[in-house]
PDB file of C-alpha atoms in Angstrom:
ATOM      1  CA  MET A   1     -23.312 200.888 289.164  1.00 66.00           C
ATOM      2  CA  PHE A   2     -26.266 201.616 286.895  1.00 71.00           C
ATOM      3  CA  PHE A   3     -26.231 198.274 285.090  1.00 70.00           C
ATOM      4  CA  PHE A   4     -25.579 194.678 285.972  1.00 71.00           C
ATOM      5  CA  PHE A   5     -25.504 192.078 283.203  1.00 75.00           C
ATOM      6  CA  ASN A   6     -25.173 188.311 283.501  1.00 73.00           C
ATOM      7  CA  PHE A   7     -24.508 188.207 279.771  1.00 78.00           C
ATOM      8  CA  GLU A   8     -22.230 189.958 277.294  1.00 84.00           C
ATOM      9  CA  PRO A   9     -24.053 193.198 276.369  1.00 89.00           C
ATOM     10  CA  TYR A  10     -23.993 194.857 272.981  1.00 93.00           C
ATOM     11  CA  ILE A  11     -25.557 198.140 271.898  1.00 95.00           C
ATOM     12  CA  ALA A  12     -27.621 198.063 268.728  1.00 96.00           C
ATOM     13  CA  ILE A  13     -28.555 201.380 267.124  1.00 97.00           C
ATOM     14  CA  ILE A  14     -31.329 201.611 264.547  1.00 97.00           C
ATOM     15  CA  GLY A  15     -31.867 204.910 262.745  1.00 97.00           C
ATOM     16  CA  ASP A  16     -35.093 205.711 260.916  1.00 95.00           C
ATOM     17  CA  ILE A  17     -35.560 208.773 258.682  1.00 93.00           C
ATOM     18  CA  ARG A  18     -38.747 210.682 259.458  1.00 88.00           C
ATOM     19  CA  ASN A  19     -41.131 211.231 256.546  1.00 83.00           C
ATOM     20  CA  SER A  20     -38.642 209.689 254.134  1.00 80.00           C
ATOM     21  CA  LYS A  21     -41.234 209.148 251.409  1.00 78.00           C
ATOM     22  CA  GLU A  22     -41.927 212.884 251.345  1.00 78.00           C
ATOM     23  CA  LEU A  23     -38.313 213.866 250.659  1.00 81.00           C
ATOM     24  CA  GLU A  24     -37.902 215.549 247.296  1.00 80.00           C
ATOM     25  CA  ASN A  25     -34.349 214.274 246.852  1.00 84.00           C
ATOM     26  CA  ARG A  26     -34.671 210.853 248.449  1.00 84.00           C
ATOM     27  CA  ARG A  27     -31.893 209.256 246.398  1.00 85.00           C
ATOM     28  CA  ASP A  28     -29.480 212.088 247.215  1.00 89.00           C
ATOM     29  CA  THR A  29     -30.379 211.733 250.895  1.00 90.00           C
ATOM     30  CA  GLN A  30     -29.620 208.019 250.818  1.00 90.00           C
ATOM     31  CA  MET A  31     -26.289 208.619 249.106  1.00 92.00           C
ATOM     32  CA  LYS A  32     -25.354 211.251 251.661  1.00 94.00           C
ATOM     33  CA  LEU A  33     -26.398 208.963 254.521  1.00 95.00           C
ATOM     34  CA  ASN A  34     -24.248 206.161 253.133  1.00 94.00           C
ATOM     35  CA  SER A  35     -21.249 208.520 253.043  1.00 97.00           C
ATOM     36  CA  VAL A  36     -21.921 209.709 256.605  1.00 97.00           C
ATOM     37  CA  LEU A  37     -22.136 206.127 257.891  1.00 97.00           C
ATOM     38  CA  ASN A  38     -18.849 205.259 256.190  1.00 97.00           C
ATOM     39  CA  ASP A  39     -17.240 208.181 258.022  1.00 97.00           C
ATOM     40  CA  ILE A  40     -18.723 206.979 261.331  1.00 97.00           C
ATOM     41  CA  ASN A  41     -17.416 203.462 260.720  1.00 97.00           C
ATOM     42  CA  ALA A  42     -13.916 204.801 260.159  1.00 97.00           C
ATOM     43  CA  LYS A  43     -13.883 207.257 263.065  1.00 96.00           C
ATOM     44  CA  TYR A  44     -15.411 204.946 265.690  1.00 96.00           C
ATOM     45  CA  LYS A  45     -14.041 201.590 264.516  1.00 93.00           C
ATOM     46  CA  SER A  46     -12.740 200.725 267.997  1.00 93.00           C
ATOM     47  CA  LEU A  47     -16.322 200.826 269.348  1.00 94.00           C
ATOM     48  CA  ILE A  48     -18.062 199.139 266.432  1.00 94.00           C
ATOM     49  CA  SER A  49     -18.724 195.395 266.402  1.00 94.00           C
ATOM     50  CA  ALA A  50     -20.711 195.495 263.146  1.00 94.00           C
ATOM     51  CA  LYS A  51     -20.435 198.444 260.776  1.00 95.00           C
ATOM     52  CA  PHE A  52     -23.277 200.891 260.281  1.00 96.00           C
ATOM     53  CA  MET A  53     -25.074 200.389 256.998  1.00 94.00           C
ATOM     54  CA  ILE A  54     -28.355 201.220 255.299  1.00 94.00           C
ATOM     55  CA  THR A  55     -30.689 198.250 255.692  1.00 91.00           C
ATOM     56  CA  LEU A  56     -33.813 199.677 254.059  1.00 80.00           C
ATOM     57  CA  GLY A  57     -34.433 202.798 252.022  1.00 74.00           C
ATOM     58  CA  ASP A  58     -35.111 204.869 255.131  1.00 87.00           C
ATOM     59  CA  GLU A  59     -33.373 202.833 257.850  1.00 93.00           C
ATOM     60  CA  PHE A  60     -29.852 202.013 258.948  1.00 96.00           C
ATOM     61  CA  GLN A  61     -28.278 200.138 261.828  1.00 95.00           C
ATOM     62  CA  GLY A  62     -24.996 199.361 263.533  1.00 95.00           C
ATOM     63  CA  LEU A  63     -23.720 197.412 266.520  1.00 95.00           C
ATOM     64  CA  LEU A  64     -21.396 198.687 269.261  1.00 96.00           C
ATOM     65  CA  CYS A  65     -19.436 196.831 271.907  1.00 92.00           C
ATOM     66  CA  ARG A  66     -19.190 199.834 274.249  1.00 91.00           C
ATOM     67  CA  GLY A  67     -21.452 202.679 275.254  1.00 91.00           C
ATOM     68  CA  ASP A  68     -19.042 205.587 275.610  1.00 89.00           C
ATOM     69  CA  GLY A  69     -19.534 206.845 272.044  1.00 91.00           C
ATOM     70  CA  VAL A  70     -23.268 206.359 271.551  1.00 95.00           C
ATOM     71  CA  LEU A  71     -24.392 209.988 271.777  1.00 95.00           C
ATOM     72  CA  ASP A  72     -21.348 211.272 269.891  1.00 94.00           C
ATOM     73  CA  ILE A  73     -22.209 208.948 266.992  1.00 97.00           C
ATOM     74  CA  ILE A  74     -25.881 209.954 267.049  1.00 96.00           C
ATOM     75  CA  GLU A  75     -25.111 213.675 267.194  1.00 94.00           C
ATOM     76  CA  GLU A  76     -22.588 213.465 264.363  1.00 95.00           C
ATOM     77  CA  ILE A  77     -25.172 211.750 262.165  1.00 97.00           C
ATOM     78  CA  GLN A  78     -27.782 214.357 263.137  1.00 95.00           C
ATOM     79  CA  ARG A  79     -25.466 217.241 262.295  1.00 93.00           C
ATOM     80  CA  ALA A  80     -24.350 215.781 258.989  1.00 94.00           C
ATOM     81  CA  MET A  81     -27.889 214.927 257.839  1.00 94.00           C
ATOM     82  CA  TYR A  82     -29.691 218.078 259.053  1.00 92.00           C
ATOM     83  CA  PRO A  83     -32.364 219.208 258.173  1.00 91.00           C
ATOM     84  CA  VAL A  84     -33.361 215.569 257.556  1.00 93.00           C
ATOM     85  CA  GLU A  85     -34.830 214.311 260.844  1.00 92.00           C
ATOM     86  CA  ILE A  86     -33.932 210.873 262.163  1.00 95.00           C
ATOM     87  CA  ARG A  87     -35.325 208.702 264.962  1.00 96.00           C
ATOM     88  CA  PHE A  88     -32.780 206.651 266.916  1.00 98.00           C
ATOM     89  CA  GLY A  89     -33.600 203.452 268.773  1.00 97.00           C
ATOM     90  CA  ILE A  90     -30.901 202.190 271.148  1.00 97.00           C
ATOM     91  CA  GLY A  91     -31.120 198.574 272.285  1.00 95.00           C
ATOM     92  CA  VAL A  92     -28.863 197.067 274.933  1.00 93.00           C
ATOM     93  CA  GLY A  93     -28.804 193.292 275.108  1.00 91.00           C
ATOM     94  CA  GLN A  94     -27.401 190.023 273.903  1.00 91.00           C
ATOM     95  CA  ILE A  95     -26.610 189.134 270.319  1.00 90.00           C
ATOM     96  CA  THR A  96     -27.402 185.459 269.961  1.00 89.00           C
ATOM     97  CA  THR A  97     -26.074 184.845 266.452  1.00 89.00           C
ATOM     98  CA  GLU A  98     -22.695 185.234 264.815  1.00 88.00           C
ATOM     99  CA  ILE A  99     -21.674 188.861 264.231  1.00 89.00           C
ATOM    100  CA  ASN A 100     -20.352 189.941 260.846  1.00 86.00           C
ATOM    101  CA  ALA A 101     -18.034 192.853 261.564  1.00 87.00           C
ATOM    102  CA  GLU A 102     -18.429 194.209 258.037  1.00 85.00           C
ATOM    103  CA  MET A 103     -22.188 194.634 258.113  1.00 76.00           C
ATOM    104  CA  ALA A 104     -24.891 195.035 260.752  1.00 70.00           C
ATOM    105  CA  ILE A 105     -27.337 192.629 259.141  1.00 78.00           C
ATOM    106  CA  GLY A 106     -27.823 188.917 259.663  1.00 75.00           C
ATOM    107  CA  ALA A 107     -27.142 189.106 263.398  1.00 79.00           C
ATOM    108  CA  ASP A 108     -30.057 188.744 265.787  1.00 84.00           C
ATOM    109  CA  GLY A 109     -30.896 188.835 269.452  1.00 90.00           C
ATOM    110  CA  PRO A 110     -32.448 190.951 272.232  1.00 91.00           C
ATOM    111  CA  GLY A 111     -30.128 193.893 271.514  1.00 92.00           C
ATOM    112  CA  TYR A 112     -31.740 194.382 268.112  1.00 94.00           C
ATOM    113  CA  TYR A 113     -35.219 193.561 269.424  1.00 94.00           C
ATOM    114  CA  LYS A 114     -34.874 196.308 272.018  1.00 95.00           C
ATOM    115  CA  ALA A 115     -33.626 198.843 269.450  1.00 96.00           C
ATOM    116  CA  ARG A 116     -36.637 198.047 267.267  1.00 95.00           C
ATOM    117  CA  GLU A 117     -38.942 198.364 270.274  1.00 95.00           C
ATOM    118  CA  ALA A 118     -37.484 201.813 270.983  1.00 96.00           C
ATOM    119  CA  ILE A 119     -38.101 202.969 267.389  1.00 95.00           C
ATOM    120  CA  GLU A 120     -41.691 201.702 267.426  1.00 94.00           C
ATOM    121  CA  THR A 121     -42.360 203.426 270.759  1.00 93.00           C
ATOM    122  CA  ILE A 122     -41.172 206.753 269.302  1.00 93.00           C
ATOM    123  CA  LYS A 123     -43.415 206.291 266.261  1.00 90.00           C
ATOM    124  CA  ASP A 124     -46.391 205.372 268.439  1.00 89.00           C
ATOM    125  CA  SER A 125     -45.845 208.430 270.629  1.00 87.00           C
ATOM    126  CA  GLU A 126     -45.728 210.662 267.552  1.00 84.00           C
ATOM    127  CA  TYR A 127     -48.959 209.140 266.249  1.00 81.00           C
ATOM    128  CA  ARG A 128     -50.849 209.366 269.544  1.00 81.00           C
ATOM    129  CA  ASN A 129     -49.693 212.845 270.525  1.00 73.00           C
ATOM    130  CA  LYS A 130     -49.644 214.290 266.992  1.00 57.00           C
ATOM    131  CA  THR A 131     -46.455 216.065 267.947  1.00 59.00           C
ATOM    132  CA  GLN A 132     -42.748 215.389 267.543  1.00 61.00           C
ATOM    133  CA  ALA A 133     -41.646 213.245 270.440  1.00 68.00           C
ATOM    134  CA  ALA A 134     -38.091 212.668 271.589  1.00 87.00           C
ATOM    135  CA  ASN A 135     -36.018 211.441 268.675  1.00 93.00           C
ATOM    136  CA  ILE A 136     -33.880 209.094 270.808  1.00 96.00           C
ATOM    137  CA  ARG A 137     -35.057 206.234 272.998  1.00 96.00           C
ATOM    138  CA  ILE A 138     -33.303 203.373 274.769  1.00 96.00           C
ATOM    139  CA  GLU A 139     -34.519 199.944 275.854  1.00 95.00           C
ATOM    140  CA  VAL A 140     -32.427 197.478 277.879  1.00 92.00           C
ATOM    141  CA  GLU A 141     -32.800 193.702 278.109  1.00 89.00           C
ATOM    142  CA  ASN A 142     -33.881 192.539 281.591  1.00 80.00           C
ATOM    143  CA  ASP A 143     -33.871 196.100 282.893  1.00 72.00           C
ATOM    144  CA  GLU A 144     -36.053 196.890 285.886  1.00 66.00           C
ATOM    145  CA  ASN A 145     -37.057 200.164 284.228  1.00 68.00           C
ATOM    146  CA  SER A 146     -35.489 202.629 286.672  1.00 80.00           C
ATOM    147  CA  VAL A 147     -32.434 203.302 284.521  1.00 85.00           C
ATOM    148  CA  THR A 148     -34.270 203.390 281.189  1.00 90.00           C
ATOM    149  CA  ILE A 149     -36.976 205.640 282.624  1.00 91.00           C
ATOM    150  CA  MET A 150     -34.292 208.091 283.731  1.00 91.00           C
ATOM    151  CA  LEU A 151     -32.468 208.002 280.398  1.00 94.00           C
ATOM    152  CA  ASN A 152     -35.623 208.347 278.309  1.00 94.00           C
ATOM    153  CA  THR A 153     -36.788 211.262 280.461  1.00 94.00           C
ATOM    154  CA  ILE A 154     -33.451 212.970 279.821  1.00 95.00           C
ATOM    155  CA  PHE A 155     -33.772 212.276 276.074  1.00 95.00           C
ATOM    156  CA  SER A 156     -37.212 213.922 276.127  1.00 94.00           C
ATOM    157  CA  LEU A 157     -35.864 217.007 277.879  1.00 94.00           C
ATOM    158  CA  MET A 158     -32.949 217.209 275.452  1.00 95.00           C
ATOM    159  CA  ALA A 159     -35.420 217.071 272.556  1.00 94.00           C
ATOM    160  CA  VAL A 160     -37.475 219.899 274.070  1.00 93.00           C
ATOM    161  CA  ILE A 161     -34.373 222.076 274.246  1.00 95.00           C
ATOM    162  CA  GLN A 162     -33.257 221.182 270.717  1.00 93.00           C
ATOM    163  CA  ASN A 163     -36.687 221.768 269.215  1.00 92.00           C
ATOM    164  CA  ASN A 164     -36.648 225.332 270.542  1.00 93.00           C
ATOM    165  CA  TRP A 165     -33.349 226.223 268.894  1.00 95.00           C
ATOM    166  CA  SER A 166     -33.544 228.737 266.086  1.00 95.00           C
ATOM    167  CA  LYS A 167     -31.627 227.982 262.918  1.00 93.00           C
ATOM    168  CA  ARG A 168     -28.880 230.375 264.011  1.00 94.00           C
ATOM    169  CA  GLN A 169     -28.691 228.966 267.539  1.00 95.00           C
ATOM    170  CA  ARG A 170     -28.398 225.453 266.140  1.00 95.00           C
ATOM    171  CA  GLU A 171     -25.577 226.568 263.860  1.00 93.00           C
ATOM    172  CA  ILE A 172     -23.684 228.171 266.740  1.00 95.00           C
ATOM    173  CA  VAL A 173     -24.237 225.266 269.168  1.00 95.00           C
ATOM    174  CA  TRP A 174     -23.076 222.695 266.644  1.00 92.00           C
ATOM    175  CA  ALA A 175     -20.071 224.774 265.626  1.00 90.00           C
ATOM    176  CA  TYR A 176     -19.161 225.280 269.300  1.00 92.00           C
ATOM    177  CA  GLU A 177     -19.241 221.516 269.902  1.00 89.00           C
ATOM    178  CA  GLN A 178     -17.481 220.700 266.651  1.00 83.00           C
ATOM    179  CA  TYR A 179     -14.597 223.048 267.407  1.00 78.00           C
ATOM    180  CA  GLY A 180     -13.908 221.663 270.852  1.00 79.00           C
ATOM    181  CA  GLY A 181     -15.934 223.946 273.074  1.00 75.00           C
ATOM    182  CA  SER A 182     -13.936 227.113 272.410  1.00 86.00           C
ATOM    183  CA  GLN A 183     -16.120 230.206 272.148  1.00 91.00           C
ATOM    184  CA  LEU A 184     -13.307 232.170 270.537  1.00 91.00           C
ATOM    185  CA  GLU A 185     -12.567 229.577 267.851  1.00 90.00           C
ATOM    186  CA  CYS A 186     -16.275 229.127 267.205  1.00 91.00           C
ATOM    187  CA  ALA A 187     -16.667 232.892 266.798  1.00 93.00           C
ATOM    188  CA  GLU A 188     -13.713 233.106 264.415  1.00 91.00           C
ATOM    189  CA  ARG A 189     -15.034 230.235 262.290  1.00 90.00           C
ATOM    190  CA  LEU A 190     -18.493 231.812 262.046  1.00 92.00           C
ATOM    191  CA  LYS A 191     -17.087 235.359 261.695  1.00 93.00           C
ATOM    192  CA  ILE A 192     -19.057 236.697 264.649  1.00 94.00           C
ATOM    193  CA  SER A 193     -18.074 238.074 268.050  1.00 95.00           C
ATOM    194  CA  GLN A 194     -17.318 235.882 271.049  1.00 94.00           C
ATOM    195  CA  SER A 195     -20.075 237.667 272.958  1.00 95.00           C
ATOM    196  CA  SER A 196     -22.561 236.596 270.265  1.00 95.00           C
ATOM    197  CA  VAL A 197     -21.524 232.982 270.751  1.00 95.00           C
ATOM    198  CA  GLN A 198     -21.814 233.292 274.526  1.00 95.00           C
ATOM    199  CA  ARG A 199     -25.231 234.933 274.323  1.00 96.00           C
ATOM    200  CA  SER A 200     -26.524 232.298 271.902  1.00 96.00           C
ATOM    201  CA  LEU A 201     -25.331 229.435 274.107  1.00 96.00           C
ATOM    202  CA  ILE A 202     -27.097 230.928 277.109  1.00 97.00           C
ATOM    203  CA  ASN A 203     -30.338 231.776 275.293  1.00 97.00           C
ATOM    204  CA  SER A 204     -30.524 228.313 273.718  1.00 96.00           C
ATOM    205  CA  ASN A 205     -30.191 226.592 277.123  1.00 97.00           C
ATOM    206  CA  TYR A 206     -27.131 224.849 275.731  1.00 96.00           C
ATOM    207  CA  TYR A 207     -25.505 224.317 279.115  1.00 96.00           C
ATOM    208  CA  ALA A 208     -28.563 222.450 280.425  1.00 97.00           C
ATOM    209  CA  TYR A 209     -28.454 220.356 277.260  1.00 96.00           C
ATOM    210  CA  LYS A 210     -24.738 219.699 277.789  1.00 95.00           C
ATOM    211  CA  ASP A 211     -25.279 218.634 281.411  1.00 96.00           C
ATOM    212  CA  ALA A 212     -28.025 216.246 280.307  1.00 96.00           C
ATOM    213  CA  LYS A 213     -25.830 214.733 277.621  1.00 94.00           C
ATOM    214  CA  GLU A 214     -22.942 214.250 280.048  1.00 95.00           C
ATOM    215  CA  THR A 215     -25.262 212.418 282.440  1.00 94.00           C
ATOM    216  CA  VAL A 216     -26.333 210.040 279.676  1.00 95.00           C
ATOM    217  CA  ASP A 217     -22.712 209.549 278.622  1.00 93.00           C
ATOM    218  CA  THR A 218     -21.743 208.652 282.193  1.00 92.00           C
ATOM    219  CA  VAL A 219     -24.447 205.995 282.382  1.00 91.00           C
ATOM    220  CA  LEU A 220     -23.840 204.494 278.948  1.00 92.00           C
ATOM    221  CA  LYS A 221     -20.076 204.452 279.369  1.00 89.00           C
ATOM    222  CA  GLU A 222     -20.563 201.864 282.084  1.00 85.00           C
ATOM    223  CA  ILE A 223     -21.787 199.288 279.574  1.00 86.00           C
ATOM    224  CA  GLY A 224     -18.300 198.849 278.160  1.00 72.00           C
ATOM    225  CA  ASP A 225     -16.949 198.322 281.671  1.00 53.00           C
ATOM    226  CA  VAL A 226     -19.331 195.537 282.740  1.00 48.00           C
ATOM    227  CA  ARG A 227     -18.882 192.980 279.976  1.00 47.00           C
ATOM    228  CA  VAL A 228     -18.656 189.437 281.312  1.00 46.00           C
TER     229      VAL A 228
END
């Protein structure tokens, strides 16, 4: 087991749009984000304890009761909002107030504190290093650091791979994932050859990215299985 909790764990996700004040179409971006979050709430309702919603002009948050869909939710938001860049802070911990299932505001507790800590750590890393750090980070209440260190290292490596994708490689990778991992169907949808899809997946280091994601999924899935 990767985790042991002596409390009922929840997973808070806070999203923060990078450079939101510099967006030319900020209102359109917010409207699109609201639509995307509504789609997420409908698709993943069995995992969601409090629905995703925009909380500030450039932030949104939601609360999950299980960890098996965390990266799927994040990646779907990333794909839908691209090229807008978003930081994601994941906090695992208690929620000490009443939870309103219809909106992820008003509730409080270490789960949200840890998600906020993750976002601030990403921002601080960007400021200190003057480069784009990993866009996903996790913090866990009462964790002894070994698990979070592993996960955050994997998130950093995933970001390195993603940041090296060309526009075309990104399009092919996302289409490949969206259409169920079939090279042939992906090729037909994009009107290119299957060999072009295969070559792009290899050159983009997609399979290393996929292995990394599956490792994270395996660890996070455990959270839903260890509720007290």
